[in-house]
Short mmCIF file of C-alpha atoms and ligand atoms in Angstrom, two decimals:
data_model
loop_
_atom_site.label_atom_id
_atom_site.label_comp_id
_atom_site.label_asym_id
_atom_site.label_seq_id
_atom_site.Cartn_x
_atom_site.Cartn_y
_atom_site.Cartn_z
CA MET N 1 9.21 -11.77 25.36
CA ALA N 2 9.12 -15.40 24.26
CA GLY N 3 8.50 -18.34 26.54
CA VAL N 4 11.46 -20.69 26.73
CA ILE N 5 10.88 -24.29 25.68
CA ASP N 6 12.48 -26.41 28.38
CA GLY N 7 14.04 -29.32 26.52
CA LYS N 8 15.72 -30.59 29.66
CA MET N 9 12.40 -30.92 31.43
CA VAL N 10 10.64 -32.62 28.49
CA ALA N 11 13.64 -34.94 27.96
CA ALA N 12 13.53 -35.89 31.65
CA LYS N 13 9.86 -36.90 31.22
CA VAL N 14 10.57 -38.92 28.08
CA ASN N 15 13.52 -40.58 29.84
CA GLU N 16 11.30 -41.44 32.80
CA GLU N 17 8.88 -43.17 30.41
CA THR N 18 11.77 -45.02 28.76
CA ALA N 19 13.18 -46.15 32.11
CA LYS N 20 9.73 -47.48 33.01
CA MET N 21 9.61 -49.46 29.76
CA VAL N 22 13.03 -50.94 30.56
CA ALA N 23 11.89 -51.84 34.09
CA ASP N 24 8.68 -53.44 32.74
CA MET N 25 10.71 -55.53 30.31
CA ALA N 26 12.91 -56.76 33.14
CA ARG N 27 9.90 -57.51 35.36
CA SER N 28 8.30 -59.66 32.69
CA GLY N 29 11.54 -61.61 32.27
CA ASN N 30 12.46 -60.09 28.95
CA MET N 31 15.90 -59.02 27.80
CA GLN N 32 17.63 -55.81 28.70
CA PRO N 33 17.90 -53.29 25.85
CA GLY N 34 21.51 -52.75 24.77
CA LEU N 35 23.08 -49.90 22.83
CA ALA N 36 26.55 -49.78 21.28
CA VAL N 37 28.13 -46.42 20.59
CA VAL N 38 31.09 -46.38 18.20
CA LEU N 39 33.47 -43.44 18.15
CA VAL N 40 36.23 -43.20 15.57
CA GLY N 41 38.92 -40.65 16.40
CA ASP N 42 39.27 -38.08 19.15
CA ASP N 43 37.09 -35.13 18.17
CA PRO N 44 36.43 -33.38 21.51
CA ALA N 45 32.76 -32.58 20.82
CA SER N 46 32.07 -36.15 19.66
CA GLN N 47 33.77 -37.48 22.80
CA VAL N 48 31.42 -35.37 24.92
CA TYR N 49 28.30 -36.54 23.01
CA VAL N 50 29.31 -40.20 23.18
CA GLY N 51 30.03 -39.89 26.91
CA MET N 52 26.58 -38.35 27.47
CA LYS N 53 24.88 -41.18 25.57
CA VAL N 54 26.66 -43.90 27.57
CA LYS N 55 25.87 -42.14 30.86
CA LYS N 56 22.18 -41.82 29.96
CA CYS N 57 22.01 -45.54 29.16
CA ALA N 58 23.26 -46.33 32.66
CA GLU N 59 20.70 -43.98 34.22
CA LEU N 60 17.80 -45.63 32.38
CA GLY N 61 18.86 -49.26 32.89
CA ILE N 62 20.00 -49.78 29.29
CA TYR N 63 23.11 -51.91 28.76
CA SER N 64 25.73 -50.03 26.77
CA GLU N 65 29.06 -50.63 25.11
CA LYS N 66 31.41 -47.90 24.00
CA ARG N 67 33.80 -48.83 21.20
CA VAL N 68 36.55 -46.31 20.53
CA LEU N 69 38.73 -46.65 17.43
CA PRO N 70 41.82 -44.55 16.76
CA ALA N 71 41.68 -41.54 14.42
CA ASP N 72 43.67 -43.51 11.81
CA ALA N 73 41.38 -46.56 11.90
CA SER N 74 40.70 -48.11 8.50
CA GLN N 75 37.35 -48.64 6.82
CA GLU N 76 37.76 -52.39 7.40
CA ASP N 77 38.39 -51.77 11.14
CA VAL N 78 35.13 -49.86 11.49
CA LEU N 79 33.18 -52.32 9.33
CA GLY N 80 34.58 -55.14 11.46
CA VAL N 81 33.24 -53.56 14.65
CA VAL N 82 29.83 -52.95 13.05
CA ARG N 83 29.59 -56.56 11.82
CA GLU N 84 30.51 -57.86 15.25
CA LEU N 85 27.83 -55.68 16.89
CA ASN N 86 25.27 -56.76 14.27
CA GLU N 87 25.78 -60.35 15.48
CA ASP N 88 25.79 -59.55 19.20
CA PRO N 89 22.47 -60.54 20.85
CA LYS N 90 23.08 -58.15 23.80
CA ILE N 91 23.08 -55.20 21.39
CA HIS N 92 19.79 -53.92 19.95
CA GLY N 93 20.98 -50.53 18.75
CA ILE N 94 24.20 -49.44 17.02
CA LEU N 95 25.27 -45.84 16.61
CA VAL N 96 28.43 -44.71 14.86
CA GLN N 97 29.10 -41.13 15.90
CA SER N 98 29.09 -38.71 12.99
CA PRO N 99 31.21 -37.26 11.48
CA PRO N 100 33.94 -39.92 11.29
CA PRO N 101 37.50 -39.02 10.17
CA PRO N 102 37.90 -38.27 6.45
CA GLN N 103 39.36 -41.66 5.45
CA ILE N 104 36.13 -43.35 6.54
CA ASP N 105 33.30 -43.77 4.02
CA GLU N 106 30.31 -43.06 6.26
CA ARG N 107 27.78 -44.12 3.62
CA GLU N 108 29.20 -47.63 3.55
CA ILE N 109 29.36 -47.83 7.35
CA VAL N 110 25.72 -46.78 7.71
CA ARG N 111 24.65 -49.38 5.11
CA ALA N 112 26.53 -52.08 7.02
CA ILE N 113 24.44 -51.57 10.18
CA LEU N 114 21.51 -53.99 10.38
CA PRO N 115 18.39 -51.88 9.72
CA SER N 116 16.74 -53.39 12.81
CA LYS N 117 19.63 -52.01 14.93
CA ASP N 118 19.88 -48.63 13.18
CA VAL N 119 18.68 -46.44 16.05
CA ASP N 120 19.90 -43.28 14.29
CA CYS N 121 17.54 -44.01 11.36
CA PHE N 122 20.38 -43.33 8.91
CA HIS N 123 20.14 -46.58 6.89
CA PRO N 124 18.45 -46.06 3.48
CA GLU N 125 15.83 -48.68 4.31
CA ASN N 126 14.83 -46.82 7.47
CA VAL N 127 15.03 -43.40 5.79
CA GLY N 128 12.69 -44.72 3.11
CA LYS N 129 10.22 -46.07 5.67
CA MET N 130 10.32 -42.78 7.54
CA LEU N 131 9.62 -40.84 4.34
CA LEU N 132 6.66 -43.13 3.65
CA GLY N 133 5.31 -42.48 7.15
CA ASP N 134 5.74 -46.08 8.36
CA GLU N 135 4.71 -45.92 12.00
CA ASP N 136 6.60 -49.05 13.07
CA GLY N 137 9.97 -47.75 11.90
CA PHE N 138 12.58 -45.65 13.64
CA GLN N 139 12.60 -41.88 13.47
CA PRO N 140 15.88 -39.95 13.44
CA CYS N 141 16.65 -38.67 16.93
CA THR N 142 16.95 -34.90 16.52
CA PRO N 143 13.92 -34.36 14.24
CA ALA N 144 11.88 -36.79 16.36
CA GLY N 145 12.93 -34.87 19.47
CA ILE N 146 11.72 -31.63 17.89
CA MET N 147 8.35 -33.18 16.98
CA GLU N 148 8.05 -34.36 20.58
CA LEU N 149 8.83 -30.86 21.90
CA LEU N 150 6.13 -29.38 19.65
CA LYS N 151 3.63 -32.00 20.81
CA ARG N 152 4.33 -31.52 24.50
CA TYR N 153 4.08 -27.73 24.18
CA ASP N 154 0.72 -28.11 22.34
CA ILE N 155 2.09 -26.61 19.14
CA ASP N 156 0.17 -28.27 16.31
CA PRO N 157 2.04 -27.82 13.00
CA GLU N 158 -1.14 -28.58 10.99
CA GLY N 159 -1.64 -25.98 8.28
CA LYS N 160 1.24 -23.88 9.62
CA HIS N 161 4.19 -22.74 7.54
CA ALA N 162 7.28 -24.48 8.87
CA VAL N 163 10.60 -23.24 7.51
CA VAL N 164 13.62 -25.50 7.98
CA ILE N 165 17.00 -23.83 7.45
CA GLY N 166 19.51 -26.56 6.61
CA ARG N 167 19.28 -29.68 4.44
CA SER N 168 21.55 -32.16 6.20
CA ASN N 169 20.74 -35.84 6.14
CA ILE N 170 20.78 -35.88 9.97
CA VAL N 171 18.40 -32.97 10.62
CA GLY N 172 17.12 -30.80 7.73
CA LYS N 173 15.86 -33.44 5.31
CA PRO N 174 14.24 -35.79 7.85
CA MET N 175 12.77 -32.75 9.68
CA MET N 176 11.06 -31.79 6.44
CA ALA N 177 9.73 -35.34 6.04
CA LEU N 178 8.28 -35.55 9.56
CA LEU N 179 6.63 -32.12 9.43
CA VAL N 180 5.02 -32.66 6.03
CA GLN N 181 3.68 -36.13 6.89
CA LYS N 182 -0.06 -36.68 6.62
CA ALA N 183 -0.41 -37.45 10.30
CA LYS N 184 -1.62 -36.06 13.58
CA GLY N 185 0.97 -33.68 15.01
CA ALA N 186 2.36 -32.96 11.51
CA ASN N 187 0.51 -31.76 8.35
CA ALA N 188 2.63 -28.61 8.03
CA THR N 189 3.40 -26.72 4.83
CA VAL N 190 7.18 -26.99 4.71
CA THR N 191 9.85 -24.88 3.05
CA VAL N 192 13.50 -25.93 3.21
CA CYS N 193 16.18 -23.23 2.87
CA HIS N 194 19.89 -23.90 2.40
CA SER N 195 23.19 -22.34 1.39
CA ARG N 196 22.03 -21.72 -2.20
CA THR N 197 18.66 -20.22 -1.26
CA LYS N 198 18.56 -16.65 -2.49
CA ASN N 199 16.28 -14.98 0.04
CA ILE N 200 16.56 -16.94 3.29
CA ALA N 201 15.75 -13.95 5.48
CA GLU N 202 12.52 -13.19 3.60
CA ILE N 203 11.37 -16.81 3.60
CA ALA N 204 12.28 -17.32 7.25
CA ALA N 205 10.24 -14.25 8.17
CA THR N 206 7.09 -15.99 6.84
CA ALA N 207 7.52 -19.00 9.15
CA ASP N 208 5.06 -19.86 11.89
CA ILE N 209 7.58 -22.49 13.00
CA LEU N 210 11.22 -21.75 12.22
CA ILE N 211 13.81 -24.50 12.63
CA ALA N 212 17.47 -23.49 12.38
CA ALA N 213 19.88 -26.35 11.64
CA ILE N 214 22.77 -24.86 9.70
CA GLY N 215 25.68 -24.92 12.14
CA LYS N 216 26.37 -21.19 11.89
CA PRO N 217 26.55 -19.33 15.18
CA GLU N 218 23.68 -16.86 15.70
CA PHE N 219 22.75 -16.95 12.00
CA VAL N 220 19.06 -16.26 12.62
CA THR N 221 18.55 -12.67 13.68
CA ALA N 222 15.38 -10.86 14.77
CA ASP N 223 14.68 -9.43 11.30
CA MET N 224 14.35 -13.01 10.00
CA VAL N 225 11.61 -13.91 12.47
CA LYS N 226 7.88 -13.23 12.32
CA GLU N 227 6.27 -11.78 15.43
CA GLY N 228 4.90 -14.68 17.49
CA ALA N 229 6.76 -17.46 15.63
CA VAL N 230 7.95 -20.63 17.36
CA VAL N 231 11.73 -20.85 16.96
CA ILE N 232 13.61 -24.13 17.31
CA ASP N 233 17.39 -23.90 17.47
CA VAL N 234 19.28 -27.08 16.56
CA GLY N 235 22.74 -25.51 16.44
CA ILE N 236 25.47 -26.18 18.98
CA ASN N 237 28.47 -24.02 18.09
CA ARG N 238 31.60 -23.53 20.16
CA ILE N 239 32.70 -19.91 20.30
CA ASP N 240 36.08 -18.94 21.72
CA ASP N 241 35.58 -17.10 24.98
CA PRO N 242 38.67 -16.43 27.12
CA ALA N 243 36.42 -15.44 30.02
CA ALA N 244 34.74 -18.87 30.07
CA LYS N 245 36.16 -21.66 32.25
CA ARG N 246 36.68 -24.03 29.31
CA GLY N 247 37.87 -21.24 27.01
CA TYR N 248 34.71 -21.47 24.89
CA ARG N 249 30.97 -21.07 25.20
CA LEU N 250 28.11 -22.72 23.34
CA VAL N 251 25.77 -20.73 21.15
CA GLY N 252 23.02 -21.88 18.82
CA ASP N 253 22.19 -20.99 15.23
CA VAL N 254 19.81 -18.33 16.57
CA ALA N 255 20.75 -14.99 18.14
CA PHE N 256 18.76 -15.91 21.23
CA ASP N 257 18.38 -12.57 23.02
CA GLU N 258 17.13 -10.55 20.08
CA VAL N 259 14.97 -13.33 18.62
CA ALA N 260 13.39 -14.01 22.03
CA GLY N 261 11.99 -10.47 21.79
CA LYS N 262 9.89 -11.48 18.76
CA ALA N 263 9.16 -15.20 19.07
CA SER N 264 6.29 -16.63 21.11
CA LEU N 265 8.34 -19.69 22.09
CA ILE N 266 12.03 -20.44 21.62
CA THR N 267 14.43 -23.25 22.51
CA PRO N 268 17.62 -22.30 24.37
CA VAL N 269 21.14 -23.64 23.68
CA PRO N 270 22.09 -25.59 25.67
CA GLY N 271 18.99 -27.14 27.24
CA GLY N 272 16.64 -27.13 24.22
CA VAL N 273 16.91 -29.66 21.42
CA GLY N 274 20.14 -31.34 22.66
CA PRO N 275 18.66 -33.28 25.59
CA MET N 276 15.76 -34.38 23.36
CA THR N 277 18.13 -35.98 20.83
CA ILE N 278 19.56 -38.23 23.51
CA ALA N 279 16.11 -39.00 24.95
CA MET N 280 14.87 -40.13 21.52
CA LEU N 281 17.99 -42.24 21.01
CA MET N 282 17.28 -44.05 24.29
CA ARG N 283 13.67 -44.54 23.24
CA ASN N 284 14.77 -45.94 19.87
CA ALA N 285 17.13 -48.40 21.57
CA VAL N 286 14.26 -49.66 23.73
CA LYS N 287 11.97 -49.78 20.67
CA ALA N 288 14.57 -51.90 18.86
CA CYS N 289 14.69 -54.31 21.78
CA ALA N 290 10.89 -54.45 22.03
CA ALA N 291 10.68 -55.31 18.31
CA LYS N 292 13.22 -58.09 18.84
CA ILE N 293 11.13 -59.48 21.73
CA ARG N 294 7.97 -59.37 19.56
CA ASN N 295 9.71 -61.13 16.68
CA LYS N 296 10.94 -63.90 18.97
CA LYS N 297 7.41 -64.51 20.22
CA SER N 298 5.76 -64.59 16.79
N1 LIG U 301 26.43 -36.44 15.22
C1 LIG U 301 25.61 -35.41 15.48
N2 LIG U 301 24.35 -35.84 15.71
C2 LIG U 301 24.38 -37.18 15.59
C3 LIG U 301 23.40 -38.20 15.72
O1 LIG U 301 22.21 -37.97 15.97
N3 LIG U 301 23.83 -39.47 15.54
C4 LIG U 301 25.13 -39.77 15.22
N4 LIG U 301 25.45 -41.04 15.03
N5 LIG U 301 26.05 -38.85 15.10
C5 LIG U 301 25.69 -37.57 15.28
#
């Protein structure tokens, strides 16, 4: 039976470190890190995520602003908010919750965010730096959170076969880039599988580290997992469940119970990768502020 990777516990430690950095900044008379979270529309899951981010800011001493735009907001409306936040000295990080409503061109919005405030690491300039292994740049929150989990559980990807299922710009592609990097805590051999891959199950079953980020409930079954593999589940899927209080329950992209019988370590949903994503976002916001302080001094 696999050990369960406790993302809540690791995230709490990372958050403690972040809160200390915020407190140290205040003690030395420096500015308070500030994060703006922009939500366009009323998607219930996005509302929950945005609420969690704002709440975590308050817990760690980070100033936050929540900007909510209606579901029928125009591209110009959203760009206007981003431009205003770019100019705002209280704000060091800007996040526009993804996905926005269909009339919004997300590519253009992401490119409008100042790279120095792009705490999601979605801007092409930051994605490029990340791919090149630039250590001063941002790292995207979910993949960075997974790397942190591996590190804190002493799982060294070096020389291991990591299989990433999913090629999204938010998780799959940057996950591949971080794992393959020539760097301590990385150096993996990486395979990326996606919807057009012919033999996902066979490839997945060769993984020492298997990362599921496809958004399909319980897609990864025990037959797709090598005995003793480390399994990281990025999925958060709502499944109708009349017996549940809210009328739904959350499941990952991995069939947890059966896969736990084969894996050596596995992340649960909820309580695995999710809390790490928020912890890394908070850390990025503080990093953005620290860079601003350094630039002012030099
Ligand atoms: N939607 C799902 N994950 C993320 C994320 O990490 N950042 C943003 N902005 N939107 C998301």
